[in-house]
mmCIF file of C-alpha atoms in Angstrom:
data_model
loop_
_atom_site.group_PDB
_atom_site.id
_atom_site.type_symbol
_atom_site.label_atom_id
_atom_site.label_comp_id
_atom_site.label_asym_id
_atom_site.label_seq_id
_atom_site.Cartn_x
_atom_site.Cartn_y
_atom_site.Cartn_z
ATOM 1 C CA MET A 314 -12.907 -9.567 -8.896
ATOM 2 C CA ASN A 315 -13.296 -11.128 -5.437
ATOM 3 C CA ARG A 316 -15.863 -9.837 -2.951
ATOM 4 C CA LYS A 317 -13.571 -7.854 -0.653
ATOM 5 C CA THR A 318 -11.704 -6.369 -3.611
ATOM 6 C CA GLU A 319 -14.989 -5.250 -5.164
ATOM 7 C CA GLU A 320 -16.067 -3.752 -1.833
ATOM 8 C CA SER A 321 -12.792 -1.805 -1.715
ATOM 9 C CA ARG A 322 -13.318 -0.547 -5.256
ATOM 10 C CA LEU A 323 -16.824 0.698 -4.488
ATOM 11 C CA THR A 324 -15.767 2.265 -1.173
ATOM 12 C CA TYR A 325 -12.935 4.273 -2.691
ATOM 13 C CA ASN A 326 -14.928 5.258 -5.745
ATOM 14 C CA LYS A 327 -17.303 7.000 -3.329
ATOM 15 C CA LEU A 328 -14.481 8.629 -1.351
ATOM 16 C CA ALA A 329 -12.234 9.602 -4.239
ATOM 17 C CA PHE A 330 -13.029 13.253 -4.808
ATOM 18 C CA GLN A 331 -13.331 14.115 -1.100
ATOM 19 C CA TYR A 332 -10.657 11.744 0.161
ATOM 20 C CA ASP A 333 -8.245 14.284 1.675
ATOM 21 C CA ALA A 334 -11.039 15.822 3.754
ATOM 22 C CA SER A 335 -12.491 12.460 4.796
ATOM 23 C CA ARG A 336 -11.820 10.774 8.118
ATOM 24 C CA GLU A 337 -9.698 8.127 6.406
ATOM 25 C CA GLY A 338 -7.775 10.691 4.383
ATOM 26 C CA LYS A 339 -6.863 12.589 7.531
ATOM 27 C CA TYR A 340 -5.906 9.355 9.308
ATOM 28 C CA THR A 341 -3.562 8.175 6.556
ATOM 29 C CA LYS A 342 -1.822 11.534 6.244
ATOM 30 C CA PHE A 343 0.477 10.544 9.134
ATOM 31 C CA HIS A 344 1.462 7.299 7.398
ATOM 32 C CA ARG A 345 2.104 9.079 4.110
ATOM 33 C CA LYS A 346 4.345 11.650 5.787
ATOM 34 C CA GLU A 347 6.392 8.995 7.578
ATOM 35 C CA LEU A 348 6.923 7.138 4.307
ATOM 36 C CA SER A 349 7.872 10.262 2.381
ATOM 37 C CA ASP A 350 10.280 11.295 5.160
ATOM 38 C CA THR A 351 12.048 7.932 5.390
ATOM 39 C CA ILE A 352 12.200 6.657 1.805
ATOM 40 C CA ASP A 353 15.571 7.159 0.137
ATOM 41 C CA LEU A 354 15.395 8.004 -3.560
ATOM 42 C CA ARG A 355 17.779 8.725 -6.408
ATOM 43 C CA ASP A 356 17.171 10.459 -9.710
ATOM 44 C CA GLY A 357 15.895 7.977 -12.249
ATOM 45 C CA ASN A 358 14.416 5.543 -9.726
ATOM 46 C CA ILE A 359 11.348 3.726 -11.047
ATOM 47 C CA VAL A 360 8.729 3.829 -8.295
ATOM 48 C CA LEU A 361 5.458 1.904 -8.182
ATOM 49 C CA ASP A 362 2.850 3.002 -5.651
ATOM 50 C CA VAL A 363 0.284 0.220 -5.254
ATOM 51 C CA ALA A 364 -3.218 1.313 -4.226
ATOM 52 C CA CYS A 365 -2.015 4.833 -4.956
ATOM 53 C CA GLY A 366 -5.323 6.581 -4.323
ATOM 54 C CA ASN A 367 -5.261 10.183 -5.517
ATOM 55 C CA GLY A 368 -1.492 10.165 -6.009
ATOM 56 C CA ALA A 369 -0.545 12.179 -2.924
ATOM 57 C CA LEU A 370 2.314 9.898 -1.824
ATOM 58 C CA LEU A 371 3.902 9.854 -5.279
ATOM 59 C CA ARG A 372 3.671 13.628 -5.347
ATOM 60 C CA GLU A 373 5.615 13.871 -2.079
ATOM 61 C CA LEU A 374 8.226 11.390 -3.286
ATOM 62 C CA SER A 375 8.665 13.267 -6.558
ATOM 63 C CA LYS A 376 9.773 16.320 -4.568
ATOM 64 C CA LYS A 377 12.780 14.364 -3.273
ATOM 65 C CA ALA A 378 14.183 13.163 -6.619
ATOM 66 C CA ASN A 379 13.458 13.051 -10.321
ATOM 67 C CA ILE A 380 11.704 9.684 -10.265
ATOM 68 C CA GLN A 381 9.644 7.748 -12.783
ATOM 69 C CA ALA A 382 6.372 7.764 -10.850
ATOM 70 C CA ASN A 383 3.804 5.021 -11.456
ATOM 71 C CA GLY A 384 0.606 4.499 -9.501
ATOM 72 C CA ILE A 385 -2.022 1.784 -9.705
ATOM 73 C CA ASP A 386 -5.390 1.446 -7.997
ATOM 74 C CA ILE A 387 -8.565 -0.584 -8.514
ATOM 75 C CA SER A 388 -10.730 2.511 -7.980
ATOM 76 C CA GLU A 389 -11.521 4.212 -11.267
ATOM 77 C CA ASN A 390 -12.416 7.445 -9.502
ATOM 78 C CA MET A 391 -9.190 7.505 -7.509
ATOM 79 C CA ILE A 392 -7.170 7.106 -10.694
ATOM 80 C CA HIS A 393 -9.215 9.839 -12.356
ATOM 81 C CA ALA A 394 -8.525 12.147 -9.404
ATOM 82 C CA ALA A 395 -4.802 11.302 -9.503
ATOM 83 C CA LYS A 396 -4.559 12.013 -13.239
ATOM 84 C CA MET A 397 -6.292 15.366 -12.811
ATOM 85 C CA ARG A 398 -3.967 16.351 -9.973
ATOM 86 C CA TYR A 399 -0.680 15.097 -11.389
ATOM 87 C CA PRO A 400 -0.867 14.745 -15.183
ATOM 88 C CA ASP A 401 2.904 14.291 -15.467
ATOM 89 C CA MET A 402 2.764 10.947 -13.615
ATOM 90 C CA ASN A 403 1.610 7.558 -14.856
ATOM 91 C CA PHE A 404 -1.599 6.278 -13.229
ATOM 92 C CA GLU A 405 -3.499 3.160 -14.260
ATOM 93 C CA ILE A 406 -6.507 1.154 -13.094
ATOM 94 C CA LYS A 407 -4.883 -2.133 -12.140
ATOM 95 C CA PRO A 408 -5.077 -4.671 -9.283
ATOM 96 C CA SER A 409 -2.404 -5.413 -6.701
ATOM 97 C CA TYR A 410 -2.201 -8.991 -7.956
ATOM 98 C CA PRO A 411 -0.817 -9.831 -10.388
ATOM 99 C CA LEU A 412 1.422 -6.830 -11.038
ATOM 100 C CA ALA A 413 1.575 -5.885 -14.705
ATOM 101 C CA TRP A 414 5.318 -5.289 -14.815
ATOM 102 C CA ARG A 415 8.126 -7.427 -16.146
ATOM 103 C CA GLU A 416 10.744 -9.111 -13.985
ATOM 104 C CA GLU A 417 13.298 -6.862 -12.244
ATOM 105 C CA SER A 418 11.890 -3.623 -13.660
ATOM 106 C CA ILE A 419 11.062 -1.576 -10.521
ATOM 107 C CA ASP A 420 13.381 0.065 -7.965
ATOM 108 C CA LEU A 421 10.871 0.762 -5.193
ATOM 109 C CA ILE A 422 7.337 -0.335 -4.361
ATOM 110 C CA THR A 423 5.204 1.547 -1.850
ATOM 111 C CA VAL A 424 1.888 0.649 -0.219
ATOM 112 C CA CYS A 425 0.305 3.150 2.158
ATOM 113 C CA CYS A 426 -2.550 1.927 4.377
ATOM 114 C CA ALA A 427 -3.867 -0.543 1.813
ATOM 115 C CA PHE A 428 -2.190 -3.893 2.504
ATOM 116 C CA HIS A 429 -4.981 -4.865 4.914
ATOM 117 C CA HIS A 430 -7.374 -4.728 1.923
ATOM 118 C CA PHE A 431 -5.411 -7.268 -0.129
ATOM 119 C CA GLU A 432 -7.144 -10.630 -0.507
ATOM 120 C CA ASN A 433 -3.953 -12.341 -1.682
ATOM 121 C CA PRO A 434 -1.173 -10.840 0.458
ATOM 122 C CA ARG A 435 1.326 -13.625 -0.218
ATOM 123 C CA GLY A 436 0.689 -13.422 -3.924
ATOM 124 C CA PHE A 437 1.260 -9.675 -3.842
ATOM 125 C CA ILE A 438 4.532 -10.046 -1.928
ATOM 126 C CA GLN A 439 5.735 -12.698 -4.356
ATOM 127 C CA GLU A 440 4.875 -10.361 -7.222
ATOM 128 C CA CYS A 441 6.882 -7.602 -5.531
ATOM 129 C CA ARG A 442 9.872 -9.922 -5.382
ATOM 130 C CA ARG A 443 9.430 -10.756 -9.059
ATOM 131 C CA VAL A 444 9.209 -7.194 -10.403
ATOM 132 C CA LEU A 445 11.764 -5.559 -8.098
ATOM 133 C CA LYS A 446 15.312 -5.134 -9.295
ATOM 134 C CA LYS A 447 18.104 -6.728 -7.288
ATOM 135 C CA ASN A 448 18.308 -4.869 -3.954
ATOM 136 C CA GLY A 449 14.959 -3.230 -4.723
ATOM 137 C CA ILE A 450 12.837 -2.278 -1.722
ATOM 138 C CA VAL A 451 9.219 -2.498 -0.615
ATOM 139 C CA TYR A 452 8.022 0.205 1.791
ATOM 140 C CA LEU A 453 4.777 -0.526 3.619
ATOM 141 C CA ALA A 454 2.649 1.522 6.012
ATOM 142 C CA GLU A 455 -0.267 0.020 7.912
ATOM 143 C CA PRO A 456 -2.524 0.966 10.845
ATOM 144 C CA ASN A 457 -0.974 0.183 14.227
ATOM 145 C CA PHE A 458 -3.576 -1.381 16.506
ATOM 146 C CA GLY A 459 -3.141 -3.410 19.659
ATOM 147 C CA THR A 460 -3.824 -7.124 20.025
ATOM 148 C CA ILE A 461 -7.393 -6.765 21.292
ATOM 149 C CA MET A 462 -8.423 -4.323 18.564
ATOM 150 C CA ARG A 463 -6.888 -6.514 15.852
ATOM 151 C CA PHE A 464 -8.634 -9.583 17.224
ATOM 152 C CA PHE A 465 -12.020 -7.864 17.331
ATOM 153 C CA ALA A 466 -11.642 -6.397 13.839
ATOM 154 C CA ASN A 467 -10.360 -9.586 12.222
ATOM 155 C CA LYS A 468 -12.746 -11.963 13.989
ATOM 156 C CA PHE A 469 -15.948 -9.927 13.871
ATOM 157 C CA TRP A 470 -15.960 -6.472 12.310
ATOM 158 C CA PHE A 471 -14.343 -7.256 8.938
ATOM 159 C CA ARG A 472 -16.695 -10.192 8.381
ATOM 160 C CA PHE A 473 -19.665 -7.871 8.199
ATOM 161 C CA SER A 474 -18.236 -4.530 7.056
ATOM 162 C CA LYS A 475 -18.594 -3.525 3.412
ATOM 163 C CA SER A 476 -15.457 -1.378 3.185
ATOM 164 C CA GLY A 477 -13.197 -4.109 1.791
ATOM 165 C CA ASP A 478 -10.974 -4.628 4.843
ATOM 166 C CA VAL A 479 -9.516 -8.136 5.014
ATOM 167 C CA LYS A 480 -7.058 -8.355 7.919
ATOM 168 C CA LEU A 481 -5.088 -6.168 10.315
ATOM 169 C CA TYR A 482 -1.543 -7.428 10.885
ATOM 170 C CA SER A 483 0.836 -7.393 13.817
ATOM 171 C CA LYS A 484 4.467 -6.381 13.363
ATOM 172 C CA ARG A 485 5.526 -10.019 13.681
ATOM 173 C CA GLU A 486 2.989 -11.202 11.101
ATOM 174 C CA LEU A 487 4.103 -8.643 8.530
ATOM 175 C CA GLU A 488 7.761 -9.495 9.006
ATOM 176 C CA ALA A 489 7.051 -13.221 8.712
ATOM 177 C CA LEU A 490 5.095 -12.800 5.481
ATOM 178 C CA PHE A 491 7.961 -11.034 3.723
ATOM 179 C CA VAL A 492 10.626 -13.375 5.105
ATOM 180 C CA HIS A 493 8.668 -16.466 4.031
ATOM 181 C CA CYS A 494 8.273 -14.983 0.533
ATOM 182 C CA GLY A 495 12.044 -14.755 0.133
ATOM 183 C CA PHE A 496 13.000 -11.176 0.963
ATOM 184 C CA GLN A 497 16.611 -10.964 2.106
ATOM 185 C CA SER A 498 16.193 -8.419 4.887
ATOM 186 C CA VAL A 499 13.077 -7.127 6.606
ATOM 187 C CA GLN A 500 12.765 -4.305 9.120
ATOM 188 C CA ALA A 501 9.529 -3.213 10.793
ATOM 189 C CA TYR A 502 8.729 -0.692 13.483
ATOM 190 C CA ARG A 503 5.763 0.951 15.182
ATOM 191 C CA LYS A 504 5.407 4.694 15.387
ATOM 192 C CA GLY A 505 2.309 6.398 16.709
ATOM 193 C CA ARG A 506 -0.709 5.235 14.745
ATOM 194 C CA GLY A 507 1.453 3.534 12.125
ATOM 195 C CA LEU A 508 3.166 0.200 11.530
ATOM 196 C CA PHE A 509 5.972 0.519 8.985
ATOM 197 C CA LEU A 510 7.981 -2.082 7.099
ATOM 198 C CA LYS A 511 10.983 -2.014 4.770
ATOM 199 C CA ALA A 512 11.935 -5.172 2.881
ATOM 200 C CA TRP A 513 14.888 -5.686 0.523
ATOM 201 C CA ARG A 514 14.709 -8.123 -2.362
#
Protein backbone atom coordinates (compact mmCIF):
# COMPACT_ATOMS: atom_id res chain seq x y z
CA MET A 1 0.00 0.00 0.00
CA ASN A 2 1.44 3.38 -1.03
CA ARG A 3 2.07 6.13 1.51
CA LYS A 4 -0.92 8.36 0.79
CA THR A 5 -3.25 5.36 0.59
CA GLU A 6 -2.01 4.13 3.97
CA GLU A 7 -2.48 7.62 5.43
CA SER A 8 -6.07 7.60 4.14
CA ARG A 9 -6.69 4.19 5.69
CA LEU A 10 -5.42 5.30 9.09
CA THR A 11 -7.31 8.61 8.96
CA TYR A 12 -10.66 7.00 8.21
CA ASN A 13 -10.13 4.18 10.66
CA LYS A 14 -9.97 6.87 13.35
CA LEU A 15 -13.03 8.72 12.03
CA ALA A 16 -15.20 5.73 11.21
CA PHE A 17 -17.50 5.44 14.19
CA GLN A 18 -17.99 9.21 14.61
CA TYR A 19 -17.87 10.11 10.93
CA ASP A 20 -21.37 11.59 10.55
CA ALA A 21 -20.78 13.96 13.47
CA SER A 22 -17.27 14.91 12.34
CA ARG A 23 -16.41 18.06 10.43
CA GLU A 24 -15.72 16.04 7.29
CA GLY A 25 -18.92 14.03 7.65
CA LYS A 26 -20.97 17.21 7.85
CA TYR A 27 -19.10 18.71 4.88
CA THR A 28 -19.67 15.72 2.61
CA LYS A 29 -23.37 15.47 3.44
CA PHE A 30 -24.08 18.11 0.77
CA HIS A 31 -22.21 16.11 -1.88
CA ARG A 32 -23.98 12.90 -0.92
CA LYS A 33 -27.39 14.55 -1.17
CA GLU A 34 -26.66 16.01 -4.60
CA LEU A 35 -25.56 12.61 -5.86
CA SER A 36 -28.56 10.80 -4.42
CA ASP A 37 -30.91 13.45 -5.88
CA THR A 38 -29.45 13.34 -9.39
CA ILE A 39 -28.55 9.68 -9.97
CA ASP A 40 -31.08 7.79 -12.07
CA LEU A 41 -31.61 4.17 -11.03
CA ARG A 42 -33.67 1.20 -12.12
CA ASP A 43 -34.61 -1.94 -10.24
CA GLY A 44 -31.88 -4.51 -10.59
CA ASN A 45 -29.07 -2.03 -11.25
CA ILE A 46 -25.71 -3.22 -9.92
CA VAL A 47 -24.12 -0.27 -8.12
CA LEU A 48 -20.55 -0.02 -6.85
CA ASP A 49 -19.74 2.76 -4.40
CA VAL A 50 -15.97 3.19 -4.24
CA ALA A 51 -14.58 4.55 -0.96
CA CYS A 52 -18.05 3.94 0.42
CA GLY A 53 -17.29 4.93 4.01
CA ASN A 54 -20.10 3.95 6.36
CA GLY A 55 -22.49 3.17 3.51
CA ALA A 56 -24.65 6.29 3.77
CA LEU A 57 -24.72 7.03 0.02
CA LEU A 58 -25.69 3.46 -0.89
CA ARG A 59 -28.45 3.64 1.69
CA GLU A 60 -29.89 6.75 0.04
CA LEU A 61 -29.64 5.20 -3.42
CA SER A 62 -31.35 2.03 -2.24
CA LYS A 63 -34.42 4.10 -1.35
CA LYS A 64 -34.84 5.04 -5.02
CA ALA A 65 -34.80 1.53 -6.53
CA ASN A 66 -34.23 -2.10 -5.68
CA ILE A 67 -30.52 -2.11 -6.49
CA GLN A 68 -27.71 -4.58 -5.89
CA ALA A 69 -25.64 -2.40 -3.56
CA ASN A 70 -21.89 -2.97 -3.28
CA GLY A 71 -19.45 -0.81 -1.35
CA ILE A 72 -15.68 -0.97 -1.05
CA ASP A 73 -13.28 0.97 1.15
CA ILE A 74 -9.69 0.58 2.34
CA SER A 75 -10.69 1.47 5.92
CA GLU A 76 -11.49 -1.64 7.92
CA ASN A 77 -13.41 0.38 10.49
CA MET A 78 -15.52 2.11 7.87
CA ILE A 79 -16.49 -1.24 6.37
CA HIS A 80 -17.28 -2.57 9.84
CA ALA A 81 -19.51 0.45 10.49
CA ALA A 82 -21.24 0.02 7.11
CA LYS A 83 -21.93 -3.68 7.74
CA MET A 84 -23.40 -2.92 11.16
CA ARG A 85 -25.65 -0.21 9.73
CA TYR A 86 -26.78 -1.95 6.55
CA PRO A 87 -26.38 -5.73 6.84
CA ASP A 88 -28.44 -6.34 3.69
CA MET A 89 -25.78 -4.68 1.49
CA ASN A 90 -22.43 -6.03 0.34
CA PHE A 91 -19.40 -4.24 1.83
CA GLU A 92 -15.78 -5.30 1.40
CA ILE A 93 -12.32 -4.03 2.32
CA LYS A 94 -10.83 -3.40 -1.11
CA PRO A 95 -8.77 -0.70 -2.85
CA SER A 96 -9.91 1.62 -5.62
CA TYR A 97 -7.28 0.14 -7.93
CA PRO A 98 -7.51 -2.43 -9.28
CA LEU A 99 -11.25 -3.07 -9.03
CA ALA A 100 -12.06 -6.68 -8.19
CA TRP A 101 -14.91 -7.04 -10.66
CA ARG A 102 -15.05 -8.71 -14.04
CA GLU A 103 -15.43 -6.86 -17.33
CA GLU A 104 -18.80 -5.19 -18.03
CA SER A 105 -20.39 -6.30 -14.75
CA ILE A 106 -21.44 -2.99 -13.12
CA ASP A 107 -24.20 -0.53 -14.11
CA LEU A 108 -23.14 2.47 -12.01
CA ILE A 109 -20.04 3.50 -10.08
CA THR A 110 -20.14 6.28 -7.50
CA VAL A 111 -17.34 8.10 -5.69
CA CYS A 112 -18.26 10.74 -3.12
CA CYS A 113 -15.50 13.10 -1.92
CA ALA A 114 -12.75 10.50 -2.24
CA PHE A 115 -11.25 10.86 -5.72
CA HIS A 116 -8.72 13.41 -4.43
CA HIS A 117 -7.29 10.63 -2.22
CA PHE A 118 -6.58 8.28 -5.14
CA GLU A 119 -2.89 7.84 -5.91
CA ASN A 120 -3.60 6.32 -9.33
CA PRO A 121 -6.54 8.33 -10.71
CA ARG A 122 -5.99 7.30 -14.33
CA GLY A 123 -5.73 3.67 -13.35
CA PHE A 124 -8.97 3.93 -11.41
CA ILE A 125 -10.78 5.56 -14.34
CA GLN A 126 -9.50 2.89 -16.71
CA GLU A 127 -10.74 0.25 -14.29
CA CYS A 128 -14.15 1.94 -14.24
CA ARG A 129 -14.28 1.72 -18.02
CA ARG A 130 -13.34 -1.96 -17.85
CA VAL A 131 -15.94 -3.07 -15.29
CA LEU A 132 -18.83 -0.87 -16.43
CA LYS A 133 -21.42 -2.31 -18.76
CA LYS A 134 -21.98 -0.62 -22.11
CA ASN A 135 -23.55 2.79 -21.41
CA GLY A 136 -22.68 2.38 -17.73
CA ILE A 137 -22.07 5.59 -15.79
CA VAL A 138 -19.59 6.95 -13.26
CA TYR A 139 -20.92 9.60 -10.86
CA LEU A 140 -18.29 11.63 -9.02
CA ALA A 141 -18.51 14.30 -6.32
CA GLU A 142 -15.50 16.32 -5.23
CA PRO A 143 -14.80 19.47 -3.19
CA ASN A 144 -15.20 22.67 -5.20
CA PHE A 145 -12.34 25.05 -4.42
CA GLY A 146 -11.07 28.03 -6.36
CA THR A 147 -7.77 28.23 -8.23
CA ILE A 148 -5.78 29.79 -5.39
CA MET A 149 -6.99 27.30 -2.78
CA ARG A 150 -6.27 24.35 -5.09
CA PHE A 151 -2.80 25.66 -5.83
CA PHE A 152 -1.96 26.13 -2.16
CA ALA A 153 -3.32 22.72 -1.17
CA ASN A 154 -1.68 20.82 -4.02
CA LYS A 155 1.67 22.62 -3.88
CA PHE A 156 2.14 22.87 -0.12
CA TRP A 157 -0.50 21.53 2.24
CA PHE A 158 -0.92 18.00 0.83
CA ARG A 159 2.84 17.45 0.82
CA PHE A 160 2.95 17.64 4.59
CA SER A 161 -0.53 16.59 5.73
CA LYS A 162 -1.06 13.05 6.99
CA SER A 163 -4.72 12.71 5.98
CA GLY A 164 -4.05 10.99 2.65
CA ASP A 165 -5.08 13.82 0.32
CA VAL A 166 -3.31 13.67 -3.05
CA LYS A 167 -4.72 16.36 -5.35
CA LEU A 168 -7.67 18.72 -5.70
CA TYR A 169 -8.96 18.94 -9.28
CA SER A 170 -10.52 21.67 -11.36
CA LYS A 171 -13.61 21.00 -13.46
CA ARG A 172 -11.49 21.02 -16.61
CA GLU A 173 -8.95 18.58 -15.17
CA LEU A 174 -11.63 16.08 -14.14
CA GLU A 175 -13.31 16.23 -17.53
CA ALA A 176 -9.98 15.76 -19.33
CA LEU A 177 -9.05 12.73 -17.25
CA PHE A 178 -12.23 10.86 -18.15
CA VAL A 179 -12.13 11.89 -21.81
CA HIS A 180 -8.50 10.79 -22.17
CA CYS A 181 -9.38 7.43 -20.59
CA GLY A 182 -11.96 6.75 -23.29
CA PHE A 183 -15.33 7.72 -21.83
CA GLN A 184 -17.80 8.59 -24.57
CA SER A 185 -19.50 11.54 -22.91
CA VAL A 186 -18.51 13.57 -19.87
CA GLN A 187 -20.49 16.26 -18.08
CA ALA A 188 -19.28 18.24 -15.07
CA TYR A 189 -20.72 21.13 -13.12
CA ARG A 190 -20.09 23.15 -9.97
CA LYS A 191 -22.75 23.61 -7.34
CA GLY A 192 -22.09 25.26 -4.01
CA ARG A 193 -19.26 23.47 -2.25
CA GLY A 194 -19.32 20.59 -4.73
CA LEU A 195 -17.84 19.67 -8.10
CA PHE A 196 -19.87 16.94 -9.80
CA LEU A 197 -19.15 14.75 -12.80
CA LYS A 198 -21.11 12.21 -14.83
CA ALA A 199 -19.28 10.07 -17.39
CA TRP A 200 -20.76 7.46 -19.74
CA ARG A 201 -18.76 4.46 -20.87
